[in-house]
XYZ file of C-alpha atoms in Angstrom:
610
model
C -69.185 115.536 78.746
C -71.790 117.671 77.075
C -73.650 120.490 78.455
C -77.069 121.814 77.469
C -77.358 125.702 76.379
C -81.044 126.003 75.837
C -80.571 125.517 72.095
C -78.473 122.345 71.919
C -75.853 120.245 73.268
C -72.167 121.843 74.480
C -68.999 119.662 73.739
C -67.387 120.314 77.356
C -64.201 118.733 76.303
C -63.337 121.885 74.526
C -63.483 124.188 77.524
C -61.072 123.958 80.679
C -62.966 124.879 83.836
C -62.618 128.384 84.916
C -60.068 126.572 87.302
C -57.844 125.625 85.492
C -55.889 129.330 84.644
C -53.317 131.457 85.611
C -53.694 135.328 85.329
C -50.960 137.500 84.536
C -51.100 141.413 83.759
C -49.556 144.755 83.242
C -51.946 146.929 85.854
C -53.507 148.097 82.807
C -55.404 144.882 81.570
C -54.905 141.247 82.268
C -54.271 137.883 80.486
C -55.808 134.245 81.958
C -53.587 131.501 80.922
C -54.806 128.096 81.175
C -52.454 124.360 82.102
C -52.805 123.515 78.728
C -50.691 126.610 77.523
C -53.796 128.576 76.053
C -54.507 132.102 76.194
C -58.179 132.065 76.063
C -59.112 135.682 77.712
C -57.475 138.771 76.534
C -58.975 142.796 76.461
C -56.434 145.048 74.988
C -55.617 147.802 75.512
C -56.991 147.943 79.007
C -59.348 145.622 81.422
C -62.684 146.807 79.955
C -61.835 146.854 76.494
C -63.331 144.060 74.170
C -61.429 141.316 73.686
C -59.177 139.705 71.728
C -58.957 136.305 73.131
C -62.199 134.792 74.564
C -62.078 131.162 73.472
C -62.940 130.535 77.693
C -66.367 132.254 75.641
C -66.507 130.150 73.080
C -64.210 127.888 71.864
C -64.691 128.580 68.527
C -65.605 132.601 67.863
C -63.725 133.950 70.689
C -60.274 133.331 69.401
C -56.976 132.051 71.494
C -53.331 131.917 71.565
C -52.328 128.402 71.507
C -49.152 127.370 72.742
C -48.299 123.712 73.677
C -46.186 120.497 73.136
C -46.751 119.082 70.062
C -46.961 114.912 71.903
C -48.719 114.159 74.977
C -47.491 115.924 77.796
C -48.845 116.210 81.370
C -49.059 120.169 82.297
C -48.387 121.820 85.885
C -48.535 125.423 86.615
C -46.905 127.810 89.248
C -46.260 131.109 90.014
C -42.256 132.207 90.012
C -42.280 132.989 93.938
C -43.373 136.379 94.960
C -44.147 137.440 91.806
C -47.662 137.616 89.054
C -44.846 135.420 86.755
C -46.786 132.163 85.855
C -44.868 129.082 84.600
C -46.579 126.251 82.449
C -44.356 123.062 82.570
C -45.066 120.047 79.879
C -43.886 117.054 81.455
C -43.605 114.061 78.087
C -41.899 110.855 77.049
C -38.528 112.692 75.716
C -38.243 115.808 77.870
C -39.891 118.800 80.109
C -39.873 121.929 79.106
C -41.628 124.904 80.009
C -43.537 128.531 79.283
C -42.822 131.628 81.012
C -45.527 134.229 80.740
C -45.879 137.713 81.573
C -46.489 141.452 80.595
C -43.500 143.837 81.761
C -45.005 146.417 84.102
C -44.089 149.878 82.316
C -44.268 153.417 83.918
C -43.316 155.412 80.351
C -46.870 156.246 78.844
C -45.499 155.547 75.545
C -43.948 151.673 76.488
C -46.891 151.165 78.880
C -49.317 151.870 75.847
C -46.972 148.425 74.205
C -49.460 146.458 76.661
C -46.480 143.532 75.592
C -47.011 140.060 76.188
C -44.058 137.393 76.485
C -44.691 134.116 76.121
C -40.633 132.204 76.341
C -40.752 128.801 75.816
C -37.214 126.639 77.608
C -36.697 123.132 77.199
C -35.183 122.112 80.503
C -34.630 118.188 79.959
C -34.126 116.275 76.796
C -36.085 117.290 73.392
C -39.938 118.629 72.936
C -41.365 119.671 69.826
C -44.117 122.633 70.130
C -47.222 124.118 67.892
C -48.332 127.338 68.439
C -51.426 128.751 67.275
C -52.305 132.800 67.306
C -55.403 133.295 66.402
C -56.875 136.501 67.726
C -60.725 137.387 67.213
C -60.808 141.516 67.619
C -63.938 142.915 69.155
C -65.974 140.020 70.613
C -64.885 138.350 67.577
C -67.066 140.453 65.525
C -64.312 142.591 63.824
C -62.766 140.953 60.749
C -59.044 141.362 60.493
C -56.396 141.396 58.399
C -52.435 139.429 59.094
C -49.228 140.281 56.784
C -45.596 139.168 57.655
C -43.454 142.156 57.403
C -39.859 142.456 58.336
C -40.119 139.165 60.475
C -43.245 140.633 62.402
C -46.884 139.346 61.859
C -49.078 142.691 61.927
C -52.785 142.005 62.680
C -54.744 144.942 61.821
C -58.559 145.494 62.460
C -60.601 148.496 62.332
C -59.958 149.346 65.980
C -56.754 147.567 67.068
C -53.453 146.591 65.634
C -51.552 143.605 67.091
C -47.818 142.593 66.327
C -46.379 139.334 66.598
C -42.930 139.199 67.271
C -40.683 135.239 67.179
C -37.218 133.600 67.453
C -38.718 131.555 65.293
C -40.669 131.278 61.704
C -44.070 132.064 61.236
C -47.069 131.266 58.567
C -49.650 132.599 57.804
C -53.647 131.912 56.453
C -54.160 135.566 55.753
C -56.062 135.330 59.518
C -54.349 133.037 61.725
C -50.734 132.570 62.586
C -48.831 129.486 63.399
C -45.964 127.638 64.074
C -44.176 124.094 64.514
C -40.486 123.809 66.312
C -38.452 121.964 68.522
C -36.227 122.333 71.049
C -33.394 120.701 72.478
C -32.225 121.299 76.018
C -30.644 124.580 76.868
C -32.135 125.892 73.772
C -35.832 128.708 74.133
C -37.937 130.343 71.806
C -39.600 133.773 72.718
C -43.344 134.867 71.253
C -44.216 138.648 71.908
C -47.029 140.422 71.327
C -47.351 144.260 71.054
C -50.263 146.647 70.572
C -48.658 148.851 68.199
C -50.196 152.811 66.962
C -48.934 156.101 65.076
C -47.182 156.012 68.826
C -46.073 152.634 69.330
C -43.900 151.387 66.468
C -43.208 147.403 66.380
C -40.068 145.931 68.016
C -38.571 142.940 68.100
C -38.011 140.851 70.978
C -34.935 138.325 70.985
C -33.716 136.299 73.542
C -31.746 138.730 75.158
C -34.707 141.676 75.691
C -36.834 138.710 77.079
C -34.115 137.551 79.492
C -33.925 141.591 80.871
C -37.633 141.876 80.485
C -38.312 138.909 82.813
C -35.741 140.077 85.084
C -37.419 143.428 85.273
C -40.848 141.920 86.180
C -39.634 139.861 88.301
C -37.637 142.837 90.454
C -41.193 144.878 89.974
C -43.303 142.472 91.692
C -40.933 141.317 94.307
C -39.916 145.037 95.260
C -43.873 145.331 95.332
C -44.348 142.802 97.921
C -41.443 143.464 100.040
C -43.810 146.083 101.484
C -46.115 143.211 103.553
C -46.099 143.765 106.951
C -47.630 140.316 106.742
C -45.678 137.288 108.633
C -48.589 135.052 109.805
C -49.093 131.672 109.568
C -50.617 131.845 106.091
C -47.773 133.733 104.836
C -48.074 132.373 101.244
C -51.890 132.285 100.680
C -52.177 135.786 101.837
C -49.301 137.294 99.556
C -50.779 135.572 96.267
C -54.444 137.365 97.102
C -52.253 140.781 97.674
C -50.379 140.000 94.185
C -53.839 139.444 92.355
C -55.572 142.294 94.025
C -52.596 144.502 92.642
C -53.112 142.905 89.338
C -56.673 143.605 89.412
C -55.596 147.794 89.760
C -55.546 149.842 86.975
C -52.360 152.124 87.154
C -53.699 155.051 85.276
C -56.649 156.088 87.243
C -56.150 153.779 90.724
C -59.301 152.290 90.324
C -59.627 148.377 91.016
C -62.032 146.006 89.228
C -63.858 143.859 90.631
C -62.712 140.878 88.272
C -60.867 140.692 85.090
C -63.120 139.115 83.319
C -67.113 138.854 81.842
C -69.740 136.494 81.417
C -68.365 133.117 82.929
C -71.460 131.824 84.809
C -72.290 131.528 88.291
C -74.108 128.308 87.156
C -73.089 126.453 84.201
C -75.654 126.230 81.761
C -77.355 129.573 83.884
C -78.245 133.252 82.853
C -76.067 135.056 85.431
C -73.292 135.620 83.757
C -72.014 139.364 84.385
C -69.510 141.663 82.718
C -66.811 141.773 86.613
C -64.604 144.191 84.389
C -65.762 147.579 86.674
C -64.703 149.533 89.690
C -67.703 148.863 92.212
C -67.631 150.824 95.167
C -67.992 148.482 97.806
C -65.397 146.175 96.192
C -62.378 148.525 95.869
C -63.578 150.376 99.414
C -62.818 146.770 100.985
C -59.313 146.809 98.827
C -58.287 149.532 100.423
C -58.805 148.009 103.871
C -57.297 144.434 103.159
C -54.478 146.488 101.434
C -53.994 148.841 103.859
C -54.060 145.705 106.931
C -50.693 144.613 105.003
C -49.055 147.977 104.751
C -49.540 148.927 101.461
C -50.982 152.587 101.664
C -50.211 153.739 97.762
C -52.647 151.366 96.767
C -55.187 153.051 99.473
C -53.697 156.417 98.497
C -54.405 155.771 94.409
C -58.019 154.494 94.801
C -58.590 157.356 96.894
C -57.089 159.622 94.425
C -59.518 158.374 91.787
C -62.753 159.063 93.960
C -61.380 162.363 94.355
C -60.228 163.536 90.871
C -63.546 161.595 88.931
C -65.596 163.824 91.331
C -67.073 160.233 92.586
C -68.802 161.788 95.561
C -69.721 164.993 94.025
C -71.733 163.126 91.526
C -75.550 163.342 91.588
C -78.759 161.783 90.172
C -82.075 160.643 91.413
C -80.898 157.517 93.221
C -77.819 159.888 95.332
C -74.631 161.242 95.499
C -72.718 157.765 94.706
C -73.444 154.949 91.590
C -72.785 151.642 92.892
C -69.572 151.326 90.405
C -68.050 153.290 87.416
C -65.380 152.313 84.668
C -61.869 152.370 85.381
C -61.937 155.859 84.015
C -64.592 157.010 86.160
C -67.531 157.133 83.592
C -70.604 156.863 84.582
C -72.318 155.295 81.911
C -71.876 151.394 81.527
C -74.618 150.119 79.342
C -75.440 146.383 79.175
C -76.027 144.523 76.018
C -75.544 140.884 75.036
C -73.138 138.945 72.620
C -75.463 136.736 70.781
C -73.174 135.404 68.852
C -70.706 133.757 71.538
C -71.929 130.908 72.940
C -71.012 131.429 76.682
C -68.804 128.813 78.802
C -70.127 125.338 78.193
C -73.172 126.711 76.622
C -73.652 129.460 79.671
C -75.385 132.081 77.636
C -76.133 134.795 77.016
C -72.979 136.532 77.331
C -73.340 140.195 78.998
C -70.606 143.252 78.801
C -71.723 146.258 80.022
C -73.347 146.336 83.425
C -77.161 147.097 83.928
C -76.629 147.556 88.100
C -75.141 151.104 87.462
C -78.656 151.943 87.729
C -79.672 149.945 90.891
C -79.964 151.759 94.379
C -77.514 149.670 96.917
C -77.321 152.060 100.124
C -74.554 150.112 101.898
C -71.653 151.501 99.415
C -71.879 154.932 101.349
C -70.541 152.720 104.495
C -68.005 150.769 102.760
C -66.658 154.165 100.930
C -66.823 156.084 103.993
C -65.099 153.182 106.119
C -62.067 152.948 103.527
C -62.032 156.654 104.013
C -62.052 156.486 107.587
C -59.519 153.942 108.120
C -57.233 155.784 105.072
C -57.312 158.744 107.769
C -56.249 156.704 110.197
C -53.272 154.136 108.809
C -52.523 156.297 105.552
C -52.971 160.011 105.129
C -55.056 162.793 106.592
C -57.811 163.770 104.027
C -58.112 166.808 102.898
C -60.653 169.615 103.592
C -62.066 169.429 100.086
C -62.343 165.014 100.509
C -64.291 166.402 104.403
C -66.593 168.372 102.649
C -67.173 165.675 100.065
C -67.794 163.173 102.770
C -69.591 165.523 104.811
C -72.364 166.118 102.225
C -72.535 162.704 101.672
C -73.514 162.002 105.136
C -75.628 164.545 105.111
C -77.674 163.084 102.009
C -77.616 159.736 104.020
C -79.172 161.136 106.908
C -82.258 161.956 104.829
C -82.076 158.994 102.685
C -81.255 155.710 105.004
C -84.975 154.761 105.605
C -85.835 153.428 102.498
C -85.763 149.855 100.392
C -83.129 148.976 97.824
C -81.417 146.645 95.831
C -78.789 145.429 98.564
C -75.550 144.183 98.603
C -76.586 141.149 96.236
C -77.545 143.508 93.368
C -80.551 141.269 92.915
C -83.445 141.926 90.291
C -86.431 141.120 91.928
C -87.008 144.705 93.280
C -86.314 146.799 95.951
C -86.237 145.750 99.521
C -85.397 146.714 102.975
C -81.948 145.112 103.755
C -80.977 144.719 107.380
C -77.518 144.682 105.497
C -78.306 148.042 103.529
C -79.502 149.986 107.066
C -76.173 148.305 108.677
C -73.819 150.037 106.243
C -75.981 153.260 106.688
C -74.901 152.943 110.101
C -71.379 152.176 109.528
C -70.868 155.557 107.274
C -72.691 157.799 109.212
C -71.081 156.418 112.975
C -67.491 156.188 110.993
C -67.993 160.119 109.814
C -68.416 160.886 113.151
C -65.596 159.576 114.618
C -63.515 161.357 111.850
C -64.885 164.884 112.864
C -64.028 164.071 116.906
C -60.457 162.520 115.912
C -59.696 165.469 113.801
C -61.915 168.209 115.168
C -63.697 169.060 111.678
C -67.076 170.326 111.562
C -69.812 168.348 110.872
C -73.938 168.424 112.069
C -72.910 166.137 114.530
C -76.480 165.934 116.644
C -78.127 165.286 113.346
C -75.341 162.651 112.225
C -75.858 160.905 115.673
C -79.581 160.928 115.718
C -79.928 159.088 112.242
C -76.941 156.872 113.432
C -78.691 155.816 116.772
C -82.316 155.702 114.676
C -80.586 153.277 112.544
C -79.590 150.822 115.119
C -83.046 151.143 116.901
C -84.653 150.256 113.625
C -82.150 147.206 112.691
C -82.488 146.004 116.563
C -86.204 146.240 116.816
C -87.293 145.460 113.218
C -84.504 143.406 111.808
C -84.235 140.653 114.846
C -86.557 137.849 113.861
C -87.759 136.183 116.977
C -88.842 133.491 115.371
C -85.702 132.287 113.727
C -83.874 133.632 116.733
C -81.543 135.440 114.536
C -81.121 139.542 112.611
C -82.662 138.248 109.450
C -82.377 139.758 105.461
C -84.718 142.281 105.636
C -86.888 144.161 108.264
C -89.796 142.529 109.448
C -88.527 139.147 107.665
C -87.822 135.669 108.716
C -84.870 134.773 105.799
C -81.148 134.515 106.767
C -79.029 136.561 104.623
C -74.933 135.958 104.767
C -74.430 139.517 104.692
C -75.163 140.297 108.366
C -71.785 138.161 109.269
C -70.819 141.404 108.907
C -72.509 143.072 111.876
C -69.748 142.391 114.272
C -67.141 143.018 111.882
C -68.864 146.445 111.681
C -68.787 147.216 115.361
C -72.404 146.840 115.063
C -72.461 144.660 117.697
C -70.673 142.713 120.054
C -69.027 139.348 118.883
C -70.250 137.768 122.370
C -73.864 139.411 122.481
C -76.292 136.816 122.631
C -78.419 137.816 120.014
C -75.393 137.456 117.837
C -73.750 134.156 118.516
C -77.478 133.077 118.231
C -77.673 134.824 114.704
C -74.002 132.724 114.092
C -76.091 129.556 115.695
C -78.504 130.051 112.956
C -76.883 131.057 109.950
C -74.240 127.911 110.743
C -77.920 125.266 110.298
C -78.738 127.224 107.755
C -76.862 128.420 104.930
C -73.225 126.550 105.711
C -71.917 123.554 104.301
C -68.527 122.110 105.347
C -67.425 125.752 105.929
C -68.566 127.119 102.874
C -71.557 129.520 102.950
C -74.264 130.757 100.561
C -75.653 133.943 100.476
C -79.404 133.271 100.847
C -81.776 130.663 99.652
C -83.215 131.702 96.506
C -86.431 130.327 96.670
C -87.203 131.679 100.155
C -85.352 134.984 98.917
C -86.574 135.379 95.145
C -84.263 137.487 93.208
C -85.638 137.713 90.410
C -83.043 135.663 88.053
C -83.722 132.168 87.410
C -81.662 129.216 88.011
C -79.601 128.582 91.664
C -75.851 129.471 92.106
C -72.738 128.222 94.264
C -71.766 128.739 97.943
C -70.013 132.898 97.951
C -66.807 132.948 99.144
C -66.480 135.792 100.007
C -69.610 134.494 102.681
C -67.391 131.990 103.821
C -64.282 134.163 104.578
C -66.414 136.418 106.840
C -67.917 133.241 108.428
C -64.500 132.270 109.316
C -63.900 136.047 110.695
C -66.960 136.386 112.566
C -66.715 132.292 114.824
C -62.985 133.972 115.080
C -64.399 136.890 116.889
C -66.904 134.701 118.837
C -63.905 132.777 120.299
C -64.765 129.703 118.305
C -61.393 129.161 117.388
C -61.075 125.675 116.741
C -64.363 126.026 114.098
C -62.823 128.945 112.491
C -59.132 127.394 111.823
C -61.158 124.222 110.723
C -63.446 126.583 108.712
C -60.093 128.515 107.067
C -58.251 125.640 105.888
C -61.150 123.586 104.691
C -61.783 127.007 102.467
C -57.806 127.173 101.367
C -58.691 123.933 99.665
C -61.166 124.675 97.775
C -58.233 127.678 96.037
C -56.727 126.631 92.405
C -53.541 125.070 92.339
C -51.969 128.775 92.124
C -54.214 129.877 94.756
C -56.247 131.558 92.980
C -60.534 131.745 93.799
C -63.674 133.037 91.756
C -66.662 134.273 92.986
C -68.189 131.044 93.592
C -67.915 127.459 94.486
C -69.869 124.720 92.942
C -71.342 121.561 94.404
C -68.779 119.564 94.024
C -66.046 122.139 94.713
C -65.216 124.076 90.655
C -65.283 127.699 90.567
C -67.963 129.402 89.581
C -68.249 132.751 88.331
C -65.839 135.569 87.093
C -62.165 134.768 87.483
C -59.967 135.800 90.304
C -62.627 137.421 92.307
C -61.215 140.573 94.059
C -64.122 140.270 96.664
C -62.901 136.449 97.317
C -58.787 137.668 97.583
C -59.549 140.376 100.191
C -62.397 138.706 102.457
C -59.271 136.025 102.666
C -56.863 138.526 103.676
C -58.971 139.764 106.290
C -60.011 136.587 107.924
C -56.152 135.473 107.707
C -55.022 138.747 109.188
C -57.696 138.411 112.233
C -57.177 134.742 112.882
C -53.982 134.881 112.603
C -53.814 137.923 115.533
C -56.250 136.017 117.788
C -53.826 132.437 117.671
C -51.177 134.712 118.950
């Protein structure tokens, strides 16, 4: 199948879709790993840094790790259970064997700077030959590099990076590439490592033996890790695999947890919106910390937390308020956008954006979603401190004078500012959240002030955002478009699940923006936003659909709604931001939004089934 880019036709057969992968990681960066054994996104030495592999790019510029059997095989990929462990099986004529893949999860600085990934290769049943193929591109794949085969090692060297390939077996070499032919009988396994090495990190090899104890090692890290799920439910499995990838999605270092590991695969193929995921927005990692904290795991809370504080995240300052909308994964501010010309996107989805332009953008309903993670932190985690009080305190403070005003909303769209019903709502939900913090704990706080904005708020939203024609709390004030984002109202305390204007709103939104349980956002052409182009149904839209009929009572529409939307997972249950038309994924890959929405809506079910 080929697939138009705007300057040509796109050979689709040399892409997997998005689909199609596994992710594995180290909680400092992350690798995806597709059924056919390829490597084909890789940022070393951490999530934001430029890649290495990024064939899922372009298939020829962005470079890969190839790793597969060498005669036709049928491929089928799992997790090892309870763990971020992902096994590639090749099922052919003369035997089955398989690929283990992972990065070892380090806390030494100096081994955790190794960023080390394993690929072990087992034959399980009869005989399979293998190829593998190494072929990184460094920066983008716009830094030329350099191999040599020292000691048994392949050392790739750029001007920015230095790789090290470490195999059981031999290795040639094309002065760029590396590659290799073998086969192996039954019993017998092969192990491919590859280290970031520096002045600190000297190469090391990697024989069968340190793999075996390596793999061990992961797999006691991640299994320890999710012993701590208070979790039981009915969904038991679904919900532990979004809590493993919203762990991987954490960088260790800081606490702070992107929103995706990846950049630039579209939301459309073919489209322009193709974003660089690889940042810690505010609202994302504020919901983290409440799906996290629902299953019991309050270091996770307690880290993310710890990075708002020691970056100074709410102390911060600048024209638009106290808070950016997201930051890198060292707290920086500054995250400018530019585009790759020279990679051709996923099937021809161009252009190809790192950086992220939003930083800029005014989106009022973080200081709710910050302020609720901080509120419920209080309440299931720690006590803040009197320092984090007077942080959130000004914060409020600046909200009170600030609320009435248009923005960019929750949908970071591009067509200029607006006034969200979904913006006001969160204005509400940080200043009426700070206030019950200051009663529970007895701190001071301008409480008449807080609860005058707070009630003017919900006057404005009930008088202003209700449109009487569509019998329904609309997208903006004074407007007749639905908007997905007010699903949230009830989840919000905003309202009551039964009030009538609400489980009209549900009425409405249901006609209007569902299909077979999955939801979009908004209609674009009713909605402009500024981007051309239309997109997929948002699941994370569709997991708070699910949460808000289960509040309404509608419980036989919301189990329907869940387990049509468990379909539409991976086959490792894994989501992206998006689902197409006819049911791919769409959009950066796993979606941190998607995993957590999930756990939510599983969690609440899940209590109201009894």
């Amino acid at each position: 199948m080929e697939f138009g880019n705007g300057s040509g036709q796109v050979d689709g057969s040399r892409y997997l879709p998005i689909s199609e992968h596994g992710l594995i990681g180290d909680l400092r960066t992350a690798a995806l790993v597709g059924t056919n054994g390829t490597i084909d996104w890789y940022c070393c030495p951490r999530f934001d840094a430029p890649s290495v592999f990024a064939s899922i790019l372009d298939a020829d510029r962005g470079g890969s790790f190839e790793l597969a059997a060498d005669v036709p095989a049928r491929t089928r990929q799992f997790y090892f259970p309870d763990t971020n462990v992902l096994i590639t099986r090749f099922y052919a004529a003369d035997g089955v064997a398989e690929i283990q893949d992972f990065m070892p999860v380090v806390d030494e600085s100096r081994e955790a700077d190794r960023h080390r990934l394993i690929r072990r290769v087992i034959c399980v049943r009869g005989v399979l030959p293998f190829r593998a193929k190494i072929a990184p591109r460094f920066g983008y794949g716009t830094e030329a590099h350099t191999v040599e085969l020292v000691g048994g090692h392949a050392v790739f060297s750029s001007s920015s990076l230095s790789l090290v390939l470490t195999a059981t077996v031999p290795v040639e070499t094309d002065g760029v590439d590396v590659w290799s032919h073998f086969k192996l009988l039954e019993g017998e396994s092969v192990v491919f490592a590859l280290d970031r090495v520096s002045a600190d990190v000297s190469p090391r090899a990697c024989p069968g033996w340190e793999a075996e104890r390596q793999f061990q090692g992961t797999v006691r890290f991640w299994r320890h890790w999710l012993s701590h799920s208070r979790y039981h439910g009915r969904w038991r499995e679904m919900v532990h695999r979004s809590a493993l990838v919203l762990k991987l999605l954490t960088y260790a270092p800081t606490g702070a947890i992107v929103a995706a590991p990846t950049a630039g695969l579209p939301e459309q193929i073919g489209g322009e919106r193709n974003w660089d995921y690889r940042y810690v927005w505010v609202r994302d990692a504020a919901f983290c910390v409440y799906a996290m904290l629902r299953l019991g795991f309050t270091s996770e809370a307690e880290a993310f937390m710890g990075f708002i504080s020691e970056h100074g995240i709410m102390r911060g300052g600048s024209a638009g308020g106290p808070l950016q909308i997201m930051y890198g994964i060292d707290g920086r501010c500054d995250l400018p956008e530019y585009e790759l010309t020279h990679l051709e996107g996923h099937l021809g989805s161009a252009p190809v954006r790192v950086g992220n332009a939003a930083t800029e953008q005014l989106q009022l309903d973080i200081y709710g979603a910050l302020i609720d993670s901080v509120y419920l932190y209080d309440k299931w985690g720690q006590p803040i401190s009197s320092d984090h009080w007077d942080e959130v305190s000004a914060v409020v403070d600046w909200l009170c004078d600030h609320w009435d005003q248009p923005d960019e909303g929750v949908w970071e769209t591009r067509g200029g500012r607006r006034n969200f019903v979904y913006s006001r709502l969160m204005c509400w939900v940080a200043i009426e959240r700070a206030i019950r913090i200051a009663n529970r704990r007895g701190l001071p706080a301008d409480l008449p002030r807080w609860r005058q904005s707070r009630d003017a708020i919900y006057r404005q939203i009930m008088r202003q955002g209700w449109s009487a024609e569509r019998g329904a709390f609309a997208q903006g004030l004074g407007s007749d478009v639905l908007d997905a984002s007010v699903l949230m109202m009830p989840m919000a305390k905003f309202i009551s699940p039964a009030d009538p204007k609400w489980l009209s709103t549900l009425d409405a939104l249901t006609t209007d923006l569902v299909s077979d349980s999955l939801v979009y956002r908004y209609d674009p052409e009713a909605s402009p936003d500024g981007l051309r182009g239309s997109e997929g149904t948002f699941s994370i839209c569709s997991f708070w659909y699910v949460e808000a009929l289960t509040r309404a009572g509608r419980l036989e529409e919301a189990r329907l709604a869940f387990e049509k939307m468990l379909t539409y997972a991976n086959h490792l249950g894994l989501y992206a931001e998006e689902i197409g038309r006819t049911g791919e994924q769409l959009g950066n890959f796993p979606q941190a939004f998607t995993h957590l929405s999930l756990i939510s809506a599983a969690f609440n079910l899940d209590r109201v089934l009894g």
